[in-house]
C-alpha positions in Angstrom: 3.0 8.8 26.8 4.5 12.0 25.5 2.4 14.7 24.0 2.2 14.3 20.2 4.3 17.1 18.4 3.8 18.5 15.0 6.0 16.0 13.2 4.1 13.1 14.8 0.8 14.5 13.2 2.6 15.1 9.9 3.5 11.4 9.9 0.1 10.3 10.8 -1.7 12.5 8.2 0.8 11.3 5.4 1.0 14.8 4.3 3.4 14.1 1.3 0.9 11.7 -0.2 -2.0 14.2 0.7 -0.1 16.9 -1.0 0.2 14.8 -4.3 -3.6 13.9 -4.0 -4.5 17.5 -3.6 -2.3 18.7 -6.6 -4.2 15.8 -8.6 -7.7 17.1 -7.8 -6.6 20.9 -8.3 -5.2 19.8 -11.7 -8.3 18.0 -12.7 -10.3 21.1 -11.7 -8.2 23.3 -14.0 -8.5 20.7 -16.9 -12.3 20.4 -16.5 -13.2 24.2 -16.4 -13.7 26.1 -19.6 -11.7 29.0 -18.0 -9.5 29.2 -15.0 -11.5 28.2 -11.9 -12.3 30.8 -9.1 -9.7 31.1 -6.6 -12.1 30.4 -3.8 -13.2 27.2 -5.6 -9.7 25.9 -6.0 -8.8 26.8 -2.5 -11.8 25.2 -0.8 -11.2 22.2 -3.2 -7.5 22.0 -2.0 -8.5 22.2 1.7 -11.2 19.5 1.5 -8.9 17.2 -0.4 -6.1 17.6 2.0 -8.2 17.2 5.1 -10.1 14.0 3.6 -6.7 12.6 2.6 -5.3 13.3 6.0 -8.2 11.7 7.7 -7.8 8.6 5.6 -4.0 8.6 6.2 -4.4 8.7 10.0 -7.1 5.9 10.0 -4.7 3.9 7.9 -2.1 4.1 10.7 -4.6 3.1 13.3 -5.5 0.1 11.3 -2.0 -0.8 10.4 -0.4 -0.2 13.9 0.1 -3.8 14.4 1.8 -4.4 11.1 3.9 -1.2 11.5 5.1 -2.5 14.9 6.7 -5.7 13.2 8.4 -3.8 10.3 11.7 -2.2 11.1 10.8 0.7 8.6 7.8 1.6 10.4 8.5 0.7 14.1 9.2 4.4 14.8 5.8 5.7 13.7 3.6 7.5 16.2 1.3 4.6 17.1 3.6 1.6 17.5 6.4 3.7 19.2 3.5 5.1 21.6 4.0 8.7 20.9 0.2 9.1 20.7 -2.9 7.2 21.7 -5.1 5.3 19.0 -8.5 6.7 20.5 -7.3 10.4 19.9 -6.1 9.5 16.2 -9.5 8.1 15.4 -11.2 11.1 17.1 -9.2 13.7 15.0 -9.4 11.7 11.8 -13.1 11.4 12.0 -13.5 15.2 12.8 -11.4 16.0 9.8 -13.5 13.8 7.5 -16.6 15.4 8.7 -15.4 18.8 8.2 -14.0 18.0 4.6 -17.4 16.4 3.6 -19.5 19.2 5.0 -17.3 21.8 3.5 -17.3 20.2 0.2 -21.1 19.5 0.1 -22.0 23.1 1.3 -19.2 25.2 -0.5 -19.0 23.3 -3.8 -21.6 20.4 -4.4 -22.6 17.0 -3.1 -20.9 15.1 -5.9 -17.3 16.4 -4.7 -18.3 15.3 -1.1 -19.4 11.9 -2.5 -16.0 11.4 -4.4 -14.1 12.6 -1.3 -16.0 9.8 0.7 -15.5 7.3 -2.1 -11.8 7.8 -2.1 -11.4 7.5 1.7 -13.8 4.7 1.7 -11.8 2.6 -0.8 -8.3 3.5 1.0 -9.3 2.9 4.5 -12.0 0.1 4.2 -11.4 -1.8 0.9 -7.7 -1.4 0.8 -6.4 -1.3 4.4 -8.9 -3.2 6.2 -9.9 -5.8 3.8 -7.4 -6.4 1.0 -4.0 -5.4 2.3 -3.8 -8.7 4.5 -5.5 -11.0 2.3 -4.6 -10.4 -1.4 -1.6 -9.5 -3.6 -4.0 -7.5 -5.7 -4.4 -5.3 -2.7 -2.8 -2.2 -4.3 -4.5 -2.6 -7.5 -8.0 -2.1 -6.3 -6.4 0.3 -3.8 -5.3 2.4 -6.6 -8.9 3.5 -7.0 -8.5 5.7 -3.8 -6.2 8.3 -5.6 -8.4 8.3 -8.9 -11.3 9.7 -6.8 -9.3 12.9 -6.2 -9.4 13.6 -9.8 -13.1 13.0 -10.1 -13.6 15.2 -7.1 -11.5 18.0 -8.8 -13.4 17.8 -12.0 -16.9 17.6 -10.2 -15.8 20.9 -8.3 -16.3 22.9 -11.5 -18.5 20.5 -13.5 -20.8 18.0 -11.6 -21.5 16.2 -14.6 -18.9 13.5 -15.6 -16.5 15.1 -18.3 -13.6 13.6 -20.0 -10.3 15.1 -18.7 -10.9 14.1 -15.0 -11.9 10.6 -16.1 -8.7 10.4 -18.2 -6.6 11.6 -15.2 -8.4 9.3 -12.9 -7.4 6.4 -15.1 -3.9 7.7 -15.2 -3.6 7.6 -11.4 -5.3 4.2 -11.2 -2.6 2.8 -13.6 0.2 4.7 -12.0 -0.3 3.5 -8.5 0.5 -0.2 -8.5 4.0 0.0 -10.3 4.6 2.9 -8.0 3.9 0.9 -4.8 5.0 -2.4 -6.1 8.5 -0.9 -6.7 8.7 0.1 -3.1 7.3 -3.3 -1.9 10.4 -4.9 -3.8 12.6 -2.6 -1.6 11.0 -3.7 1.7 9.8 -7.4 0.5 11.5 -9.1 3.6 9.8 -6.7 6.2 6.3 -7.2 4.5 6.9 -11.1 4.5 7.9 -11.0 8.3 4.8 -8.9 8.9 2.6 -11.3 7.0 1.5 -8.7 4.4 1.0 -10.6 0.9 2.4 -7.8 -1.3 3.1 -9.0 -4.8 6.9 -9.4 -4.4 6.3 -11.5 -1.3 3.7 -13.7 -3.0 5.2 -13.8 -6.6 8.9 -12.9 -6.2 10.8 -9.8 -7.6 11.1 -11.1 -11.2 7.4 -11.6 -11.8 6.6 -8.3 -10.0 8.9 -6.6 -12.3 7.0 -7.9 -15.2 3.7 -6.8 -13.8 5.3 -3.4 -13.3 6.3 -3.1 -16.8 3.1 -4.3 -18.2 1.1 -1.8 -16.0 3.6 1.0 -17.1 3.0 0.1 -20.9 -0.6 0.7 -20.3 -0.1 3.8 -18.2 1.9 5.4 -21.0 -0.7 4.4 -23.5 -3.4 6.0 -21.4 -1.2 9.2 -20.9 -1.2 9.6 -24.6 -4.9 9.4 -25.3 -5.8 13.0 -24.1 -4.1 14.2 -27.1 -6.0 11.8 -29.6 -9.4 12.7 -27.8 -8.7 16.5 -28.1 -8.2 17.1 -24.6 -4.5 18.0 -24.7 -2.1 19.5 -27.2 1.2 18.9 -28.9 3.3 20.3 -25.9 1.5 17.7 -23.6 1.9 14.9 -26.3 5.7 15.5 -26.6 6.2 15.6 -22.7 4.1 12.5 -22.0 6.0 10.6 -24.7 9.4 11.7 -23.3 8.2 10.9 -19.7 6.9 7.6 -20.7 10.1 6.4 -22.4 12.1 7.5 -19.2 9.6 5.6 -16.9 9.6 2.6 -19.2 13.3 2.6 -19.3 13.5 2.7 -15.6 11.3 -0.2 -15.3 13.0 -2.2 -18.0 16.1 -1.7 -15.8 14.2 -3.1 -12.8 13.2 -6.0 -15.1 16.8 -6.9 -16.0 18.0 -6.6 -12.2 15.2 -6.8 -9.9 17.2 -5.5 -7.0 16.2 -3.2 -4.0 18.5 -0.5 -5.5 16.8 -0.6 -9.0 13.4 -0.8 -7.3 14.2 2.4 -5.3 15.3 4.1 -8.5 12.0 2.9 -10.4 10.0 4.2 -7.2 11.6 7.6 -7.4 11.1 7.8 -11.3 7.3 7.1 -10.7 7.1 10.2 -8.6 8.9 12.4 -11.2 6.8 11.0 -13.9 3.4 11.7 -12.3 4.5 15.1 -10.9 5.8 16.4 -14.2 3.1 14.9 -16.1 0.6 16.8 -13.9 2.5 20.1 -14.4 2.5 19.7 -18.2 -1.1 19.1 -18.4 -1.7 22.5 -16.8 0.9 24.3 -18.9 -0.1 22.8 -22.2 -3.9 23.6 -21.4 -2.9 27.3 -20.8 -0.6 27.9 -23.7 
């Protein structure tokens, strides 16, 4: 077995996903704070979110190694391709989680640590170990994992439950299923061959497209709620409305033609939607 290189660990830690989760948590902290949070708090929050997410991502790789080996898209990942041993990955992942939870509890507060643990537990145990191989609703429940990042960010500046992080958590929860279902349409045949009951495998592309559109309608409605609840201003409302129309349009296209090509476009649109929405939240708050 060759020594694992940097690229191997980047894949194992799912750093692209970890970066989005970290950005979500930092945004929640800024939204929850009455003034701009201290740089030290934001830095420590970002570090602990990144470490906890990387740990959960690595453990996900360990538990999914047999599935990855049966899917063409994932056969080259570090574990099924033999680039690194499973035992080493587990040890590194658990060490990162201990560091993340300890730093969060000691450097911020125990509520942040609890949310970090909750997100990892939902992703690794509830989603990966339990639901992924058993239910087409796997990603609906699994979407809670990303919501915990928003709650952790809010708790870093306000341990009491406050409105902006809760709204952001709800947005993440509703965003995750249509985001992932679109990708599942693209790789439906591979999920079927691996025995994973993703929604397109169980119900087909057309019905999945209907579910994606239904979730998107709810998502857009919830994304506009911060303005009506006084948590965001008109700049955010205008941007959220335009982004919502864009994302709805992409998913209507998917419903009309539920092909891998339109599903991939919808998947990319979901990333644009959430990233820009988070940025506008911060911009609107500080104008």
